[in-house]
Amino acid sequence: MKNISIMIKPASSLCNLSCEYCFYEDVSSKRAMSSCGVMKRETANKIIDNVLSCLNDMDAVSFVFQGGEPTLAGLPFFLHFTEEVEKKKGSVLVNYAIQTNGILIDKSWCRFFKSNNFLVGISQDILPEVHDKYRKDTNGSDTYERVNAARKALLSYGVEYNILSVLTNDLAKEPEKVWDYLCRENIGYTQFIPCLGKIEGEKKSCRLNPCSFAGFYSHLFFLWAKAFKAGKYRSIKLFDDLINLLAYGKQTACGITGKCSPQFVVEADGRVFPCDFYALDEYCIGNLACENVEDIYNKAAKSSFITRDDAEADFCCRCPYLKICHGGCLRMRKEVCGFDGENECGYRLFLDNCLPELQQIIHSILN
C-alpha cells in the first residue's frame, strides 16, 4: 500500500510577513524566477490528476500546503482543490495539512479547516518578545497578538493544530519559559526548526549555534522527561524522532541519519524539487502538472541532490553517535553540528547530556 506526501506551495514565495530569518525567501531569491505567483486552478487540477492516477484503492496521500504564506492563494483556491480531490479520489485515503503564519485566519478559514480535517501548523515563536523581534509584517509591525488570536480561533472551532517555532539563539536561552508556555496553553505538539544562515553569503546574526542548540534541548529534555514519567506526554518533535529511530529503527525526520530521501516540493507552476531547503533551479526534477508521481520519484532518487557524496566533518569519525546521525541534515550542519569552524557539535553535546535517560525512557516504552 502506497503512502505519499506532496508539499504544495500554492502562493510560491509570496508572503504577508517579512521575517528576518525566512529560509524560503533566501532560497527563492537564488532562482531565475523567485516567485511563481498564485497557482492556477488548471495547474492544481493537473497535479491532482497526476497524483491520484498513480494510487490504488486504500493507498494514501497527504497534501501539505506551505509557502511563503499559502493562505495568500485565497480560500476559494482551497475550496476548489478539496472539491476536485473529493470528486476524483475514489477509495484513496486523503489527508490535508497546512503551515501558516495565521495572519489571515478568520471564522471562514476555521470552518473550512474543520470540515476538511486539516492539520494546521501555526508558525509562532512561543515568547512574544522573541516572536515580534523577528516576525514583523511587511509594514514593520508586530504580529504575535494576531498569530495568537488565530491559534485561539482554531482551538475554539476544534481544529487540530500544532506549533512550529524557529529556534533562534534568543529563544534557546529560555527553555523554562518555553516549557511553561507549552504546559499552560496545553500545546500537544511542537516542532523547533533551527534558525538557519543563508545558503551562501553573509551570516545572519540570529543564526543558531551548536552550543545554543545543545543547551536548549538538554534543558527542555529533562523538563519533558519529568512530565513523561509522570504520565503527561507532550510531543516535542526531536525527542519523538529519536525515540522512533532508536526504539523502532524508523526515520521520521528527513536527514536525521545524514542521508536525504526524495521529497515532493511542488512550486505554484508545478515544478518539483527534492528538498524544501534546496528548491533551486539546478535541482528541479520535473513538473507535476505534466508528469506523474512515479516518473518524478524515479528521477528524484537518481538526482544529483540525492546521490551526492557528502563528506563528514573530521570530528564525526571519532564521535560515538556517528551511526545515529552521520552529520545530520545537510542544511542544518552549520547551525547544529558545527560544520562551520565551530569547536563543538550541538547534537553530540545534547546526546552526551540526555542519551542515558532517553534510553531509560525507550526501555520503559518497549516494555
CSV table of C-alpha atoms in Angstrom, one decimal:
chain,number,residue,atom,x,y,z
A,1,MET,CA,0.0,0.0,0.0
A,2,LYS,CA,1.4,3.4,-1.0
A,3,ASN,CA,1.5,6.3,1.3
A,4,ILE,CA,2.9,9.5,-0.2
A,5,SER,CA,3.2,13.1,0.8
A,6,ILE,CA,3.1,16.1,-1.6
A,7,MET,CA,4.1,19.5,-0.4
A,8,ILE,CA,2.5,22.3,-2.4
A,9,LYS,CA,3.4,26.0,-2.4
A,10,PRO,CA,0.1,27.5,-3.8
A,11,ALA,CA,1.3,31.0,-3.4
A,12,SER,CA,5.0,30.3,-4.2
A,13,SER,CA,7.3,32.5,-2.1
A,14,LEU,CA,4.7,35.3,-1.6
A,15,CYS,CA,4.2,36.3,2.0
A,16,ASN,CA,2.5,38.9,4.1
A,17,LEU,CA,5.3,38.9,6.7
A,18,SER,CA,8.9,39.9,6.4
A,19,CYS,CA,10.6,37.5,8.8
A,20,GLU,CA,14.2,38.2,9.3
A,21,TYR,CA,15.2,34.6,9.2
A,22,CYS,CA,13.0,33.2,6.4
A,23,PHE,CA,14.9,30.4,4.6
A,24,TYR,CA,12.5,30.2,1.7
A,25,GLU,CA,12.9,33.9,0.8
A,26,ASP,CA,16.7,33.2,0.7
A,27,VAL,CA,16.2,30.1,-1.4
A,28,SER,CA,13.7,31.6,-3.9
A,29,SER,CA,15.9,34.7,-4.4
A,30,LYS,CA,18.6,32.5,-5.9
A,31,ARG,CA,16.3,31.3,-8.7
A,32,ALA,CA,15.8,32.9,-12.1
A,33,MET,CA,12.2,33.5,-11.1
A,34,SER,CA,11.9,34.0,-7.3
A,35,SER,CA,8.1,33.8,-7.2
A,36,CYS,CA,5.7,31.8,-9.5
A,37,GLY,CA,2.7,33.8,-8.2
A,38,VAL,CA,-0.5,32.0,-7.2
A,39,MET,CA,-1.1,28.5,-8.5
A,40,LYS,CA,-3.7,28.5,-11.3
A,41,ARG,CA,-6.7,26.2,-11.0
A,42,GLU,CA,-5.8,24.4,-14.2
A,43,THR,CA,-2.4,23.6,-12.7
A,44,ALA,CA,-3.9,22.4,-9.5
A,45,ASN,CA,-6.3,20.1,-11.4
A,46,LYS,CA,-3.4,18.5,-13.4
A,47,ILE,CA,-1.4,18.0,-10.2
A,48,ILE,CA,-4.4,16.3,-8.6
A,49,ASP,CA,-4.9,14.0,-11.6
A,50,ASN,CA,-1.2,13.1,-11.9
A,51,VAL,CA,-1.0,12.2,-8.2
A,52,LEU,CA,-4.3,10.2,-8.0
A,53,SER,CA,-3.6,8.4,-11.2
A,54,CYS,CA,-0.7,6.5,-9.5
A,55,LEU,CA,-2.7,5.5,-6.5
A,56,ASN,CA,-5.0,2.5,-5.9
A,57,ASP,CA,-7.8,1.8,-3.6
A,58,MET,CA,-6.8,2.3,0.1
A,59,ASP,CA,-3.5,3.9,-0.9
A,60,ALA,CA,-3.0,7.2,1.0
A,61,VAL,CA,-1.8,10.7,0.1
A,62,SER,CA,-1.2,13.8,2.2
A,63,PHE,CA,-1.4,17.2,0.6
A,64,VAL,CA,0.6,19.6,2.7
A,65,PHE,CA,0.4,23.3,1.8
A,66,GLN,CA,3.3,25.6,2.7
A,67,GLY,CA,4.9,28.8,1.5
A,68,GLY,CA,5.7,31.6,1.5
A,69,GLU,CA,2.3,32.0,3.0
A,70,PRO,CA,-0.1,29.5,1.5
A,71,THR,CA,-3.3,31.3,2.6
A,72,LEU,CA,-2.5,34.1,0.1
A,73,ALA,CA,-3.8,31.7,-2.6
A,74,GLY,CA,-7.2,32.5,-1.1
A,75,LEU,CA,-9.9,30.4,0.4
A,76,PRO,CA,-11.6,29.8,-3.0
A,77,PHE,CA,-8.5,28.1,-4.2
A,78,PHE,CA,-8.5,25.7,-1.3
A,79,LEU,CA,-12.3,25.1,-1.7
A,80,HIS,CA,-11.7,24.2,-5.4
A,81,PHE,CA,-8.7,22.0,-4.6
A,82,THR,CA,-10.5,19.9,-1.9
A,83,GLU,CA,-13.7,19.6,-4.1
A,84,GLU,CA,-11.6,18.4,-7.0
A,85,VAL,CA,-9.9,15.8,-4.9
A,86,GLU,CA,-13.2,14.7,-3.4
A,87,LYS,CA,-14.6,14.1,-6.9
A,88,LYS,CA,-11.6,12.1,-8.1
A,89,LYS,CA,-10.2,10.3,-5.1
A,90,GLY,CA,-12.4,7.2,-5.1
A,91,SER,CA,-11.2,4.9,-2.3
A,92,VAL,CA,-7.8,6.7,-1.9
A,93,LEU,CA,-7.3,8.0,1.6
A,94,VAL,CA,-6.6,11.7,1.6
A,95,ASN,CA,-5.1,13.9,4.4
A,96,TYR,CA,-4.6,17.6,4.5
A,97,ALA,CA,-2.2,19.9,6.4
A,98,ILE,CA,-1.1,23.5,6.1
A,99,GLN,CA,1.7,25.6,7.6
A,100,THR,CA,0.6,29.2,8.1
A,101,ASN,CA,1.6,32.3,9.9
A,102,GLY,CA,-2.1,32.7,10.9
A,103,ILE,CA,-2.4,36.4,9.9
A,104,LEU,CA,-5.4,35.8,7.5
A,105,ILE,CA,-7.1,33.1,9.6
A,106,ASP,CA,-10.7,34.0,10.4
A,107,LYS,CA,-14.0,32.2,11.0
A,108,SER,CA,-14.4,31.1,7.4
A,109,TRP,CA,-10.9,29.6,7.3
A,110,CYS,CA,-11.6,27.8,10.6
A,111,ARG,CA,-14.8,26.3,9.3
A,112,PHE,CA,-13.1,25.2,6.2
A,113,PHE,CA,-10.2,23.5,8.1
A,114,LYS,CA,-12.6,21.8,10.4
A,115,SER,CA,-14.9,20.5,7.7
A,116,ASN,CA,-11.9,19.1,5.7
A,117,ASN,CA,-10.0,17.7,8.7
A,118,PHE,CA,-6.9,19.9,8.1
A,119,LEU,CA,-4.0,19.7,10.5
A,120,VAL,CA,-2.9,23.3,10.9
A,121,GLY,CA,0.7,24.2,11.7
A,122,ILE,CA,0.9,27.7,13.3
A,123,SER,CA,4.2,29.5,12.9
A,124,GLN,CA,4.8,31.1,16.3
A,125,ASP,CA,8.0,31.6,18.3
A,126,ILE,CA,6.3,31.0,21.7
A,127,LEU,CA,7.6,34.1,23.5
A,128,PRO,CA,6.1,37.5,22.4
A,129,GLU,CA,9.4,39.3,22.7
A,130,VAL,CA,11.2,36.8,20.6
A,131,HIS,CA,8.4,36.4,18.0
A,132,ASP,CA,8.0,40.1,17.5
A,133,LYS,CA,11.7,40.7,17.2
A,134,TYR,CA,11.9,38.6,14.0
A,135,ARG,CA,8.4,38.1,12.7
A,136,LYS,CA,7.3,41.6,11.5
A,137,ASP,CA,4.7,42.2,8.9
A,138,THR,CA,5.6,44.0,5.6
A,139,ASN,CA,4.8,47.3,7.4
A,140,GLY,CA,7.3,46.5,10.2
A,141,SER,CA,4.6,45.9,12.8
A,142,ASP,CA,4.5,43.3,15.5
A,143,THR,CA,2.5,40.1,14.7
A,144,TYR,CA,2.4,38.0,17.9
A,145,GLU,CA,-1.0,39.0,19.1
A,146,ARG,CA,-2.6,38.4,15.7
A,147,VAL,CA,-1.0,35.0,15.4
A,148,ASN,CA,-2.0,34.0,18.9
A,149,ALA,CA,-5.6,35.1,18.1
A,150,ALA,CA,-5.5,32.8,15.1
A,151,ARG,CA,-4.3,29.9,17.3
A,152,LYS,CA,-7.2,30.6,19.8
A,153,ALA,CA,-9.7,30.7,16.9
A,154,LEU,CA,-8.6,27.3,15.6
A,155,LEU,CA,-8.9,26.0,19.2
A,156,SER,CA,-12.4,27.4,19.5
A,157,TYR,CA,-13.5,25.6,16.3
A,158,GLY,CA,-11.9,22.3,17.3
A,159,VAL,CA,-9.3,22.4,14.5
A,160,GLU,CA,-6.3,20.2,15.2
A,161,TYR,CA,-3.2,22.3,15.3
A,162,ASN,CA,0.4,22.3,16.3
A,163,ILE,CA,3.1,24.9,16.8
A,164,LEU,CA,6.2,25.4,14.7
A,165,SER,CA,8.9,27.7,16.1
A,166,VAL,CA,12.2,28.9,14.8
A,167,LEU,CA,14.9,28.2,17.3
A,168,THR,CA,17.0,31.4,17.4
A,169,ASN,CA,19.7,32.0,20.0
A,170,ASP,CA,17.2,34.3,21.7
A,171,LEU,CA,14.6,31.5,22.1
A,172,ALA,CA,17.3,29.0,23.0
A,173,LYS,CA,18.1,31.0,26.2
A,174,GLU,CA,14.6,30.4,27.6
A,175,PRO,CA,13.8,26.7,27.7
A,176,GLU,CA,11.9,27.0,31.0
A,177,LYS,CA,9.7,29.8,29.7
A,178,VAL,CA,9.1,27.8,26.5
A,179,TRP,CA,8.1,24.7,28.5
A,180,ASP,CA,5.9,26.8,30.9
A,181,TYR,CA,4.0,28.2,27.8
A,182,LEU,CA,3.5,24.8,26.3
A,183,CYS,CA,2.1,23.4,29.5
A,184,ARG,CA,0.0,26.5,30.3
A,185,GLU,CA,-1.6,26.6,26.8
A,186,ASN,CA,-1.7,22.8,26.6
A,187,ILE,CA,0.1,22.7,23.3
A,188,GLY,CA,0.2,19.0,22.4
A,189,TYR,CA,2.8,19.1,19.5
A,190,THR,CA,5.7,21.4,18.9
A,191,GLN,CA,8.5,21.4,16.4
A,192,PHE,CA,11.5,23.7,16.6
A,193,ILE,CA,13.4,24.5,13.4
A,194,PRO,CA,17.0,25.7,13.8
A,195,CYS,CA,17.4,29.3,12.7
A,196,LEU,CA,19.5,28.9,9.6
A,197,GLY,CA,22.1,31.1,8.0
A,198,LYS,CA,21.9,31.9,4.3
A,199,ILE,CA,22.8,29.2,1.8
A,200,GLU,CA,25.7,31.4,0.8
A,201,GLY,CA,26.9,34.8,1.6
A,202,GLU,CA,27.0,36.7,4.9
A,203,LYS,CA,25.9,35.0,8.2
A,204,LYS,CA,22.7,36.0,9.9
A,205,SER,CA,23.1,37.5,13.3
A,206,CYS,CA,20.2,35.4,14.6
A,207,ARG,CA,21.6,32.1,13.3
A,208,LEU,CA,21.6,29.3,15.8
A,209,ASN,CA,24.9,27.9,17.0
A,210,PRO,CA,25.6,24.3,18.2
A,211,CYS,CA,26.1,25.2,21.9
A,212,SER,CA,22.8,27.1,22.0
A,213,PHE,CA,21.1,24.1,20.3
A,214,ALA,CA,22.5,21.7,22.9
A,215,GLY,CA,21.8,23.9,25.9
A,216,PHE,CA,18.2,24.5,24.9
A,217,TYR,CA,17.3,20.9,24.0
A,218,SER,CA,19.2,19.5,27.1
A,219,HIS,CA,17.3,21.6,29.5
A,220,LEU,CA,14.0,21.1,27.7
A,221,PHE,CA,14.5,17.3,27.6
A,222,PHE,CA,14.7,17.0,31.3
A,223,LEU,CA,11.6,19.0,31.8
A,224,TRP,CA,9.9,16.9,29.2
A,225,ALA,CA,11.2,13.6,30.7
A,226,LYS,CA,9.9,14.5,34.1
A,227,ALA,CA,6.4,15.1,32.7
A,228,PHE,CA,6.7,11.9,30.7
A,229,LYS,CA,7.5,9.8,33.7
A,230,ALA,CA,4.5,11.4,35.5
A,231,GLY,CA,2.2,10.2,32.7
A,232,LYS,CA,1.9,13.6,31.0
A,233,TYR,CA,3.1,13.2,27.4
A,234,ARG,CA,3.7,16.3,25.3
A,235,SER,CA,5.2,15.9,21.8
A,236,ILE,CA,8.5,17.6,21.0
A,237,LYS,CA,9.5,16.5,17.5
A,238,LEU,CA,13.2,16.0,18.1
A,239,PHE,CA,12.5,13.7,21.0
A,240,ASP,CA,9.8,11.8,19.1
A,241,ASP,CA,12.2,11.4,16.2
A,242,LEU,CA,15.0,10.0,18.3
A,243,ILE,CA,12.6,7.6,20.1
A,244,ASN,CA,11.3,6.3,16.7
A,245,LEU,CA,14.9,5.9,15.4
A,246,LEU,CA,16.4,4.3,18.5
A,247,ALA,CA,13.5,2.2,19.6
A,248,TYR,CA,11.9,1.1,16.3
A,249,GLY,CA,14.5,1.9,13.6
A,250,LYS,CA,12.1,4.3,11.9
A,251,GLN,CA,13.3,7.5,10.3
A,252,THR,CA,10.6,10.1,10.9
A,253,ALA,CA,12.7,13.1,10.1
A,254,CYS,CA,14.4,13.6,6.7
A,255,GLY,CA,18.2,13.8,7.2
A,256,ILE,CA,18.3,12.6,10.8
A,257,THR,CA,20.8,9.9,9.8
A,258,GLY,CA,22.8,12.1,7.4
A,259,LYS,CA,21.1,10.9,4.3
A,260,CYS,CA,18.4,12.8,2.2
A,261,SER,CA,15.4,11.0,1.0
A,262,PRO,CA,13.5,12.3,-2.1
A,263,GLN,CA,10.7,14.8,-1.2
A,264,PHE,CA,8.0,16.3,-3.4
A,265,VAL,CA,8.1,20.1,-3.1
A,266,VAL,CA,5.8,21.5,-5.7
A,267,GLU,CA,6.0,25.1,-6.7
A,268,ALA,CA,3.0,27.1,-7.9
A,269,ASP,CA,3.8,26.4,-11.5
A,270,GLY,CA,4.0,22.7,-10.9
A,271,ARG,CA,7.8,22.3,-10.8
A,272,VAL,CA,9.1,19.8,-8.3
A,273,PHE,CA,12.1,19.9,-6.1
A,274,PRO,CA,13.6,17.1,-3.9
A,275,CYS,CA,14.0,19.3,-0.8
A,276,ASP,CA,12.3,22.4,0.7
A,277,PHE,CA,15.7,23.8,1.7
A,278,TYR,CA,17.1,23.4,-1.8
A,279,ALA,CA,14.3,24.4,-4.1
A,280,LEU,CA,16.8,25.8,-6.5
A,281,ASP,CA,16.7,25.8,-10.3
A,282,GLU,CA,19.6,23.3,-10.6
A,283,TYR,CA,17.7,20.7,-8.5
A,284,CYS,CA,14.4,20.8,-10.3
A,285,ILE,CA,13.4,17.2,-11.1
A,286,GLY,CA,10.2,17.7,-13.2
A,287,ASN,CA,6.8,19.2,-13.3
A,288,LEU,CA,3.8,17.5,-11.6
A,289,ALA,CA,1.4,19.4,-13.9
A,290,CYS,CA,2.6,17.3,-16.8
A,291,GLU,CA,4.3,14.2,-15.3
A,292,ASN,CA,3.1,11.6,-12.9
A,293,VAL,CA,4.4,10.9,-9.4
A,294,GLU,CA,6.2,7.7,-10.2
A,295,ASP,CA,8.2,9.2,-13.0
A,296,ILE,CA,9.3,12.1,-10.9
A,297,TYR,CA,10.1,10.0,-7.9
A,298,ASN,CA,12.4,7.8,-10.1
A,299,LYS,CA,14.2,10.9,-11.3
A,300,ALA,CA,14.4,12.3,-7.7
A,301,ALA,CA,16.0,9.1,-6.4
A,302,LYS,CA,18.7,9.5,-9.1
A,303,SER,CA,19.1,13.3,-8.9
A,304,SER,CA,22.4,15.0,-8.2
A,305,PHE,CA,21.0,16.3,-4.9
A,306,ILE,CA,20.1,12.9,-3.5
A,307,THR,CA,23.1,10.9,-4.9
A,308,ARG,CA,25.8,13.5,-3.9
A,309,ASP,CA,28.7,12.3,-1.7
A,310,ASP,CA,28.9,14.5,1.3
A,311,ALA,CA,32.0,14.3,3.5
A,312,GLU,CA,31.6,14.2,7.2
A,313,ALA,CA,33.4,16.7,9.5
A,314,ASP,CA,36.8,15.4,10.8
A,315,PHE,CA,35.4,15.1,14.3
A,316,CYS,CA,32.5,12.9,13.1
A,317,CYS,CA,34.7,9.9,12.7
A,318,ARG,CA,35.6,10.0,16.4
A,319,CYS,CA,32.0,10.5,17.5
A,320,PRO,CA,30.2,7.7,19.4
A,321,TYR,CA,27.0,8.8,17.8
A,322,LEU,CA,28.2,8.6,14.2
A,323,LYS,CA,25.8,5.7,13.5
A,324,ILE,CA,22.9,7.7,14.7
A,325,CYS,CA,23.3,11.0,12.8
A,326,HIS,CA,26.2,10.7,10.3
A,327,GLY,CA,26.4,14.5,10.4
A,328,GLY,CA,22.7,15.2,10.3
A,329,CYS,CA,20.7,17.2,7.8
A,330,LEU,CA,22.9,18.8,5.2
A,331,ARG,CA,21.1,22.2,5.6
A,332,MET,CA,21.4,22.2,9.4
A,333,ARG,CA,25.0,21.1,9.7
A,334,LYS,CA,26.5,24.5,10.3
A,335,GLU,CA,23.9,25.5,12.9
A,336,VAL,CA,23.7,22.2,14.7
A,337,CYS,CA,26.7,20.0,14.1
A,338,GLY,CA,29.5,22.6,13.9
A,339,PHE,CA,30.4,22.2,10.2
A,340,ASP,CA,31.4,25.9,10.1
A,341,GLY,CA,34.5,26.1,12.2
A,342,GLU,CA,32.8,25.5,15.5
A,343,ASN,CA,34.7,23.5,18.1
A,344,GLU,CA,31.6,21.6,19.3
A,345,CYS,CA,28.8,19.6,17.8
A,346,GLY,CA,25.4,20.5,19.3
A,347,TYR,CA,24.0,17.1,18.6
A,348,ARG,CA,26.8,15.4,20.4
A,349,LEU,CA,26.6,17.7,23.4
A,350,PHE,CA,22.8,17.1,23.6
A,351,LEU,CA,23.2,13.3,23.4
A,352,ASP,CA,26.1,13.3,25.9
A,353,ASN,CA,23.7,15.0,28.4
A,354,CYS,CA,20.5,13.2,27.6
A,355,LEU,CA,21.0,9.8,25.9
A,356,PRO,CA,21.2,7.7,29.2
A,357,GLU,CA,17.8,9.0,30.4
A,358,LEU,CA,16.4,8.8,26.9
A,359,GLN,CA,17.4,5.1,26.7
A,360,GLN,CA,15.7,4.5,30.0
A,361,ILE,CA,12.5,6.0,28.6
A,362,ILE,CA,12.8,3.9,25.4
A,363,HIS,CA,13.3,0.8,27.6
A,364,SER,CA,10.1,1.7,29.5
A,365,ILE,CA,8.2,2.2,26.2
A,366,LEU,CA,9.3,-1.1,24.8
A,367,ASN,CA,8.4,-2.9,27.9
